[in-house]
């Protein structure tokens, strides 16, 4: 029965094959069954809107268990919203953000940091998607030059857009370098769970423990249906988060339905189980691809993504069977992503199809 005492029914119909699996994005996956159960649990009755509910209040305890006693979570609708709100919270109107040239905030957010956040992005080319203190210094200058946007934030991504990982020591070095120059450090953690699973350390080990000031906490790429969170780690560096969230159209009126999903993921170990599985499937895929003559795996496979180079026509034929994207179409580079629900048989079937197409 539904909350109104009526028999459960819907006029919606299934419009896809639930057995189909592709390798285009971990966003293609649906919600994890435990997350879907949590949503149903939070439904029914009335709860205070705009974050005054019991679920959002309890979420704060969970976030502090991962990121320390001063951490505070601000649930938002999506990852772009999390990044834009977080970066706005640690910059002045004349501020700029240093990031890798391949960073999601630069190449995959439709100009939202610039257009919606009013931020200047100062990009740095990197060989593996990772910044270093030396690379940061290519853009970390001119604080007193009124003709140049002022570098105020260093934004790193963990795991990176190229599927590589920062070690905790590397992030500590970046944080110390940035703080010495008066800059704040933001971590885009859309795949933070995959990073922690691969490094086999708690998330705090490469965030608050090494000096990260604010982060975007991912959920949808790891089993949530919708919703992410901005997590403030250093309260002294962040201003007016709740006002910025509202101003940026990221304040959900029925916030309990974001918070309960994050509770389902992070209260115990669902986030880790999901991420470990996705990472393992990526390793299986990479091993299979490396064994196919003519296929080159481009970067170390350290999370749940595999980047490969193969003939353009092979990719186009393979895309008709399995969805995935070109990363650099001119070079023939592609990206294959695994998710919490990727199955061994999906990987093996894909590798077999890849081998068949390469042999044509």
PDB file of C-alpha atoms in Angstrom, residues 4-204:
ATOM      1  CA  UNK A   4      -2.392   7.254   1.168  1.00  0.00           C
ATOM      2  CA  UNK A   5      -3.616   3.743   1.792  1.00  0.00           C
ATOM      3  CA  UNK A   6      -4.126   2.977  -1.887  1.00  0.00           C
ATOM      4  CA  UNK A   7      -2.811  -0.027  -3.774  1.00  0.00           C
ATOM      5  CA  UNK A   8       0.622   0.625  -5.252  1.00  0.00           C
ATOM      6  CA  UNK A   9       0.479   1.212  -8.996  1.00  0.00           C
ATOM      7  CA  UNK A  10       2.080   3.317 -11.705  1.00  0.00           C
ATOM      8  CA  UNK A  11       1.355   4.228 -15.294  1.00  0.00           C
ATOM      9  CA  UNK A  12       5.091   4.302 -16.057  1.00  0.00           C
ATOM     10  CA  UNK A  13       6.545   1.619 -18.285  1.00  0.00           C
ATOM     11  CA  UNK A  14      10.071   0.247 -18.623  1.00  0.00           C
ATOM     12  CA  UNK A  15      11.681   1.638 -21.761  1.00  0.00           C
ATOM     13  CA  UNK A  16      15.091  -0.052 -21.660  1.00  0.00           C
ATOM     14  CA  UNK A  17      16.688  -3.465 -21.385  1.00  0.00           C
ATOM     15  CA  UNK A  18      17.826  -3.776 -17.742  1.00  0.00           C
ATOM     16  CA  UNK A  19      20.316  -6.482 -18.716  1.00  0.00           C
ATOM     17  CA  UNK A  20      22.279  -4.164 -21.029  1.00  0.00           C
ATOM     18  CA  UNK A  21      25.674  -2.975 -19.802  1.00  0.00           C
ATOM     19  CA  UNK A  22      27.989  -0.481 -21.481  1.00  0.00           C
ATOM     20  CA  UNK A  23      31.319   1.136 -20.657  1.00  0.00           C
ATOM     21  CA  UNK A  24      30.587   4.784 -21.414  1.00  0.00           C
ATOM     22  CA  UNK A  25      30.233   6.138 -17.878  1.00  0.00           C
ATOM     23  CA  UNK A  26      29.649   5.103 -14.296  1.00  0.00           C
ATOM     24  CA  UNK A  27      26.750   7.585 -14.490  1.00  0.00           C
ATOM     25  CA  UNK A  28      24.962   5.162 -16.803  1.00  0.00           C
ATOM     26  CA  UNK A  29      24.382   2.812 -13.868  1.00  0.00           C
ATOM     27  CA  UNK A  30      21.183   3.041 -11.881  1.00  0.00           C
ATOM     28  CA  UNK A  31      20.838   3.303  -8.122  1.00  0.00           C
ATOM     29  CA  UNK A  32      22.218   0.571  -5.886  1.00  0.00           C
ATOM     30  CA  UNK A  33      19.413  -1.552  -4.351  1.00  0.00           C
ATOM     31  CA  UNK A  34      20.453  -0.497  -0.828  1.00  0.00           C
ATOM     32  CA  UNK A  35      20.215   3.148  -1.866  1.00  0.00           C
ATOM     33  CA  UNK A  36      16.812   2.582  -3.455  1.00  0.00           C
ATOM     34  CA  UNK A  37      15.661   0.927  -0.239  1.00  0.00           C
ATOM     35  CA  UNK A  38      16.900   3.924   1.734  1.00  0.00           C
ATOM     36  CA  UNK A  39      14.879   6.290  -0.456  1.00  0.00           C
ATOM     37  CA  UNK A  40      11.747   4.275   0.226  1.00  0.00           C
ATOM     38  CA  UNK A  41      12.563   4.339   3.931  1.00  0.00           C
ATOM     39  CA  UNK A  42      12.755   8.132   3.930  1.00  0.00           C
ATOM     40  CA  UNK A  43       9.481   8.499   2.039  1.00  0.00           C
ATOM     41  CA  UNK A  44       6.116   9.015   3.655  1.00  0.00           C
ATOM     42  CA  UNK A  45       5.012  11.561   6.211  1.00  0.00           C
ATOM     43  CA  UNK A  46       6.301  15.096   6.480  1.00  0.00           C
ATOM     44  CA  UNK A  47       9.827  16.261   7.252  1.00  0.00           C
ATOM     45  CA  UNK A  48      11.149  19.808   7.514  1.00  0.00           C
ATOM     46  CA  UNK A  49      12.125  21.135   4.080  1.00  0.00           C
ATOM     47  CA  UNK A  50      15.428  22.657   2.877  1.00  0.00           C
ATOM     48  CA  UNK A  51      17.693  20.572   5.112  1.00  0.00           C
ATOM     49  CA  UNK A  52      15.962  20.883   8.458  1.00  0.00           C
ATOM     50  CA  UNK A  53      15.037  17.195   8.365  1.00  0.00           C
ATOM     51  CA  UNK A  54      16.241  14.330  10.542  1.00  0.00           C
ATOM     52  CA  UNK A  55      18.141  12.654   7.695  1.00  0.00           C
ATOM     53  CA  UNK A  56      20.287  15.677   6.875  1.00  0.00           C
ATOM     54  CA  UNK A  57      20.996  16.208  10.561  1.00  0.00           C
ATOM     55  CA  UNK A  58      22.142  12.586  10.962  1.00  0.00           C
ATOM     56  CA  UNK A  59      24.266  12.861   7.826  1.00  0.00           C
ATOM     57  CA  UNK A  60      26.513  15.343   9.630  1.00  0.00           C
ATOM     58  CA  UNK A  61      27.543  12.658  12.134  1.00  0.00           C
ATOM     59  CA  UNK A  62      28.420  10.285   9.307  1.00  0.00           C
ATOM     60  CA  UNK A  63      30.465  12.898   7.475  1.00  0.00           C
ATOM     61  CA  UNK A  64      32.392  13.750  10.650  1.00  0.00           C
ATOM     62  CA  UNK A  65      33.191  10.078  11.170  1.00  0.00           C
ATOM     63  CA  UNK A  66      34.987  10.170   7.821  1.00  0.00           C
ATOM     64  CA  UNK A  67      36.424  13.690   7.742  1.00  0.00           C
ATOM     65  CA  UNK A  68      36.877  14.822  11.339  1.00  0.00           C
ATOM     66  CA  UNK A  69      34.876  16.708  13.990  1.00  0.00           C
ATOM     67  CA  UNK A  70      34.830  20.075  12.187  1.00  0.00           C
ATOM     68  CA  UNK A  71      33.538  18.740   8.842  1.00  0.00           C
ATOM     69  CA  UNK A  72      30.146  19.942   7.656  1.00  0.00           C
ATOM     70  CA  UNK A  73      28.190  18.595   4.684  1.00  0.00           C
ATOM     71  CA  UNK A  74      25.998  20.649   2.371  1.00  0.00           C
ATOM     72  CA  UNK A  75      24.030  18.315   0.071  1.00  0.00           C
ATOM     73  CA  UNK A  76      23.517  19.550  -3.496  1.00  0.00           C
ATOM     74  CA  UNK A  77      21.906  18.218  -6.654  1.00  0.00           C
ATOM     75  CA  UNK A  78      24.960  17.294  -8.735  1.00  0.00           C
ATOM     76  CA  UNK A  79      28.733  17.334  -9.110  1.00  0.00           C
ATOM     77  CA  UNK A  80      28.961  20.490 -11.188  1.00  0.00           C
ATOM     78  CA  UNK A  81      26.876  22.276  -8.596  1.00  0.00           C
ATOM     79  CA  UNK A  82      29.112  20.965  -5.831  1.00  0.00           C
ATOM     80  CA  UNK A  83      32.255  22.176  -7.587  1.00  0.00           C
ATOM     81  CA  UNK A  84      30.900  25.611  -8.466  1.00  0.00           C
ATOM     82  CA  UNK A  85      29.475  26.264  -4.996  1.00  0.00           C
ATOM     83  CA  UNK A  86      32.630  24.997  -3.268  1.00  0.00           C
ATOM     84  CA  UNK A  87      34.923  27.136  -5.408  1.00  0.00           C
ATOM     85  CA  UNK A  88      32.762  30.222  -4.985  1.00  0.00           C
ATOM     86  CA  UNK A  89      32.889  29.742  -1.228  1.00  0.00           C
ATOM     87  CA  UNK A  90      36.678  30.084  -1.156  1.00  0.00           C
ATOM     88  CA  UNK A  91      37.248  32.879  -3.686  1.00  0.00           C
ATOM     89  CA  UNK A  92      36.691  36.586  -3.964  1.00  0.00           C
ATOM     90  CA  UNK A  93      35.020  38.090  -7.027  1.00  0.00           C
ATOM     91  CA  UNK A  94      38.464  38.720  -8.501  1.00  0.00           C
ATOM     92  CA  UNK A  95      39.757  35.255  -7.616  1.00  0.00           C
ATOM     93  CA  UNK A  96      41.035  32.507  -9.890  1.00  0.00           C
ATOM     94  CA  UNK A  97      41.376  28.736  -9.604  1.00  0.00           C
ATOM     95  CA  UNK A  98      44.477  26.782 -10.666  1.00  0.00           C
ATOM     96  CA  UNK A  99      43.633  23.363 -12.069  1.00  0.00           C
ATOM     97  CA  UNK A 100      44.915  20.715 -14.462  1.00  0.00           C
ATOM     98  CA  UNK A 101      44.101  21.292 -18.106  1.00  0.00           C
ATOM     99  CA  UNK A 102      42.204  17.982 -18.071  1.00  0.00           C
ATOM    100  CA  UNK A 103      40.176  18.831 -14.939  1.00  0.00           C
ATOM    101  CA  UNK A 104      36.432  18.248 -15.037  1.00  0.00           C
ATOM    102  CA  UNK A 105      35.776  21.853 -14.023  1.00  0.00           C
ATOM    103  CA  UNK A 106      37.619  22.938 -17.179  1.00  0.00           C
ATOM    104  CA  UNK A 107      36.569  20.468 -19.859  1.00  0.00           C
ATOM    105  CA  UNK A 108      33.254  18.917 -18.770  1.00  0.00           C
ATOM    106  CA  UNK A 109      31.147  21.489 -16.952  1.00  0.00           C
ATOM    107  CA  UNK A 110      29.977  23.615 -19.865  1.00  0.00           C
ATOM    108  CA  UNK A 111      31.751  26.724 -18.632  1.00  0.00           C
ATOM    109  CA  UNK A 112      29.713  26.718 -15.399  1.00  0.00           C
ATOM    110  CA  UNK A 113      32.624  27.749 -13.120  1.00  0.00           C
ATOM    111  CA  UNK A 114      33.233  30.782 -15.348  1.00  0.00           C
ATOM    112  CA  UNK A 115      29.704  31.665 -16.407  1.00  0.00           C
ATOM    113  CA  UNK A 116      27.743  30.767 -13.263  1.00  0.00           C
ATOM    114  CA  UNK A 117      30.494  30.988 -10.658  1.00  0.00           C
ATOM    115  CA  UNK A 118      32.263  34.040 -12.061  1.00  0.00           C
ATOM    116  CA  UNK A 119      35.609  32.257 -11.689  1.00  0.00           C
ATOM    117  CA  UNK A 120      38.708  32.422 -13.838  1.00  0.00           C
ATOM    118  CA  UNK A 121      40.316  29.018 -14.378  1.00  0.00           C
ATOM    119  CA  UNK A 122      44.102  29.028 -14.727  1.00  0.00           C
ATOM    120  CA  UNK A 123      44.908  25.700 -16.361  1.00  0.00           C
ATOM    121  CA  UNK A 124      48.171  23.768 -16.411  1.00  0.00           C
ATOM    122  CA  UNK A 125      49.036  20.945 -18.868  1.00  0.00           C
ATOM    123  CA  UNK A 126      49.905  17.717 -17.067  1.00  0.00           C
ATOM    124  CA  UNK A 127      51.136  14.363 -18.387  1.00  0.00           C
ATOM    125  CA  UNK A 128      48.878  12.292 -16.137  1.00  0.00           C
ATOM    126  CA  UNK A 129      46.081  14.575 -14.927  1.00  0.00           C
ATOM    127  CA  UNK A 130      47.928  15.408 -11.685  1.00  0.00           C
ATOM    128  CA  UNK A 131      49.208  18.734 -10.431  1.00  0.00           C
ATOM    129  CA  UNK A 132      52.500  19.145  -8.560  1.00  0.00           C
ATOM    130  CA  UNK A 133      53.894  22.137  -6.651  1.00  0.00           C
ATOM    131  CA  UNK A 134      56.136  22.866  -9.625  1.00  0.00           C
ATOM    132  CA  UNK A 135      53.225  22.767 -12.074  1.00  0.00           C
ATOM    133  CA  UNK A 136      51.126  24.956  -9.786  1.00  0.00           C
ATOM    134  CA  UNK A 137      53.856  27.583  -9.875  1.00  0.00           C
ATOM    135  CA  UNK A 138      53.299  28.008 -13.604  1.00  0.00           C
ATOM    136  CA  UNK A 139      50.142  29.906 -12.672  1.00  0.00           C
ATOM    137  CA  UNK A 140      50.743  30.869  -9.028  1.00  0.00           C
ATOM    138  CA  UNK A 141      51.951  34.439  -9.421  1.00  0.00           C
ATOM    139  CA  UNK A 142      50.750  38.022  -9.839  1.00  0.00           C
ATOM    140  CA  UNK A 143      48.762  38.419  -6.635  1.00  0.00           C
ATOM    141  CA  UNK A 144      49.370  42.187  -6.611  1.00  0.00           C
ATOM    142  CA  UNK A 145      48.799  42.628 -10.352  1.00  0.00           C
ATOM    143  CA  UNK A 146      45.370  44.176 -10.848  1.00  0.00           C
ATOM    144  CA  UNK A 147      45.486  43.194 -14.532  1.00  0.00           C
ATOM    145  CA  UNK A 148      45.474  39.473 -13.680  1.00  0.00           C
ATOM    146  CA  UNK A 149      42.879  37.353 -11.927  1.00  0.00           C
ATOM    147  CA  UNK A 150      44.257  36.534  -8.476  1.00  0.00           C
ATOM    148  CA  UNK A 151      45.177  32.864  -7.872  1.00  0.00           C
ATOM    149  CA  UNK A 152      43.292  31.947  -4.698  1.00  0.00           C
ATOM    150  CA  UNK A 153      42.490  28.240  -5.024  1.00  0.00           C
ATOM    151  CA  UNK A 154      44.186  25.077  -6.210  1.00  0.00           C
ATOM    152  CA  UNK A 155      41.655  22.469  -7.357  1.00  0.00           C
ATOM    153  CA  UNK A 156      42.726  18.847  -7.687  1.00  0.00           C
ATOM    154  CA  UNK A 157      40.696  15.791  -8.678  1.00  0.00           C
ATOM    155  CA  UNK A 158      40.889  12.436  -6.876  1.00  0.00           C
ATOM    156  CA  UNK A 159      40.776  10.173  -8.809  1.00  0.00           C
ATOM    157  CA  UNK A 160      41.772  12.330 -11.779  1.00  0.00           C
ATOM    158  CA  UNK A 161      40.011  12.639 -15.114  1.00  0.00           C
ATOM    159  CA  UNK A 162      42.633  10.282 -16.536  1.00  0.00           C
ATOM    160  CA  UNK A 163      41.976   7.614 -13.908  1.00  0.00           C
ATOM    161  CA  UNK A 164      45.199   8.246 -12.012  1.00  0.00           C
ATOM    162  CA  UNK A 165      45.613   8.781  -8.272  1.00  0.00           C
ATOM    163  CA  UNK A 166      47.397  11.204  -5.984  1.00  0.00           C
ATOM    164  CA  UNK A 167      49.133   9.627  -3.004  1.00  0.00           C
ATOM    165  CA  UNK A 168      48.430  11.234   0.370  1.00  0.00           C
ATOM    166  CA  UNK A 169      52.012  12.523   0.372  1.00  0.00           C
ATOM    167  CA  UNK A 170      51.496  14.213  -3.000  1.00  0.00           C
ATOM    168  CA  UNK A 171      48.351  15.951  -1.781  1.00  0.00           C
ATOM    169  CA  UNK A 172      50.091  17.035   1.424  1.00  0.00           C
ATOM    170  CA  UNK A 173      52.865  18.619  -0.660  1.00  0.00           C
ATOM    171  CA  UNK A 174      50.288  20.469  -2.768  1.00  0.00           C
ATOM    172  CA  UNK A 175      48.401  21.695   0.303  1.00  0.00           C
ATOM    173  CA  UNK A 176      51.541  22.929   2.032  1.00  0.00           C
ATOM    174  CA  UNK A 177      52.694  24.662  -1.144  1.00  0.00           C
ATOM    175  CA  UNK A 178      49.310  26.300  -1.708  1.00  0.00           C
ATOM    176  CA  UNK A 179      48.866  27.376   1.916  1.00  0.00           C
ATOM    177  CA  UNK A 180      52.329  28.923   2.006  1.00  0.00           C
ATOM    178  CA  UNK A 181      51.156  31.144  -0.858  1.00  0.00           C
ATOM    179  CA  UNK A 182      47.867  32.021   0.789  1.00  0.00           C
ATOM    180  CA  UNK A 183      45.782  29.741  -1.409  1.00  0.00           C
ATOM    181  CA  UNK A 184      43.043  27.274  -0.479  1.00  0.00           C
ATOM    182  CA  UNK A 185      42.851  23.661  -1.714  1.00  0.00           C
ATOM    183  CA  UNK A 186      39.678  22.168  -3.167  1.00  0.00           C
ATOM    184  CA  UNK A 187      39.371  18.479  -3.972  1.00  0.00           C
ATOM    185  CA  UNK A 188      36.896  17.329  -6.618  1.00  0.00           C
ATOM    186  CA  UNK A 189      35.933  13.962  -5.182  1.00  0.00           C
ATOM    187  CA  UNK A 190      33.356  12.769  -7.677  1.00  0.00           C
ATOM    188  CA  UNK A 191      35.220   9.427  -7.567  1.00  0.00           C
ATOM    189  CA  UNK A 192      36.745   9.809  -4.118  1.00  0.00           C
ATOM    190  CA  UNK A 193      35.431   6.368  -3.122  1.00  0.00           C
ATOM    191  CA  UNK A 194      37.305   4.705  -5.975  1.00  0.00           C
ATOM    192  CA  UNK A 195      40.470   6.512  -4.917  1.00  0.00           C
ATOM    193  CA  UNK A 196      40.187   5.421  -1.284  1.00  0.00           C
ATOM    194  CA  UNK A 197      39.420   1.856  -2.311  1.00  0.00           C
ATOM    195  CA  UNK A 198      42.448   1.717  -4.601  1.00  0.00           C
ATOM    196  CA  UNK A 199      44.812   3.323  -2.087  1.00  0.00           C
ATOM    197  CA  UNK A 200      43.293   1.157   0.677  1.00  0.00           C
ATOM    198  CA  UNK A 201      43.135   4.078   3.105  1.00  0.00           C
ATOM    199  CA  UNK A 202      40.301   6.028   4.746  1.00  0.00           C
ATOM    200  CA  UNK A 203      39.156   9.102   2.824  1.00  0.00           C
ATOM    201  CA  UNK A 204      40.474  11.340   5.614  1.00  0.00           C
TER     202      UNK A 204
END
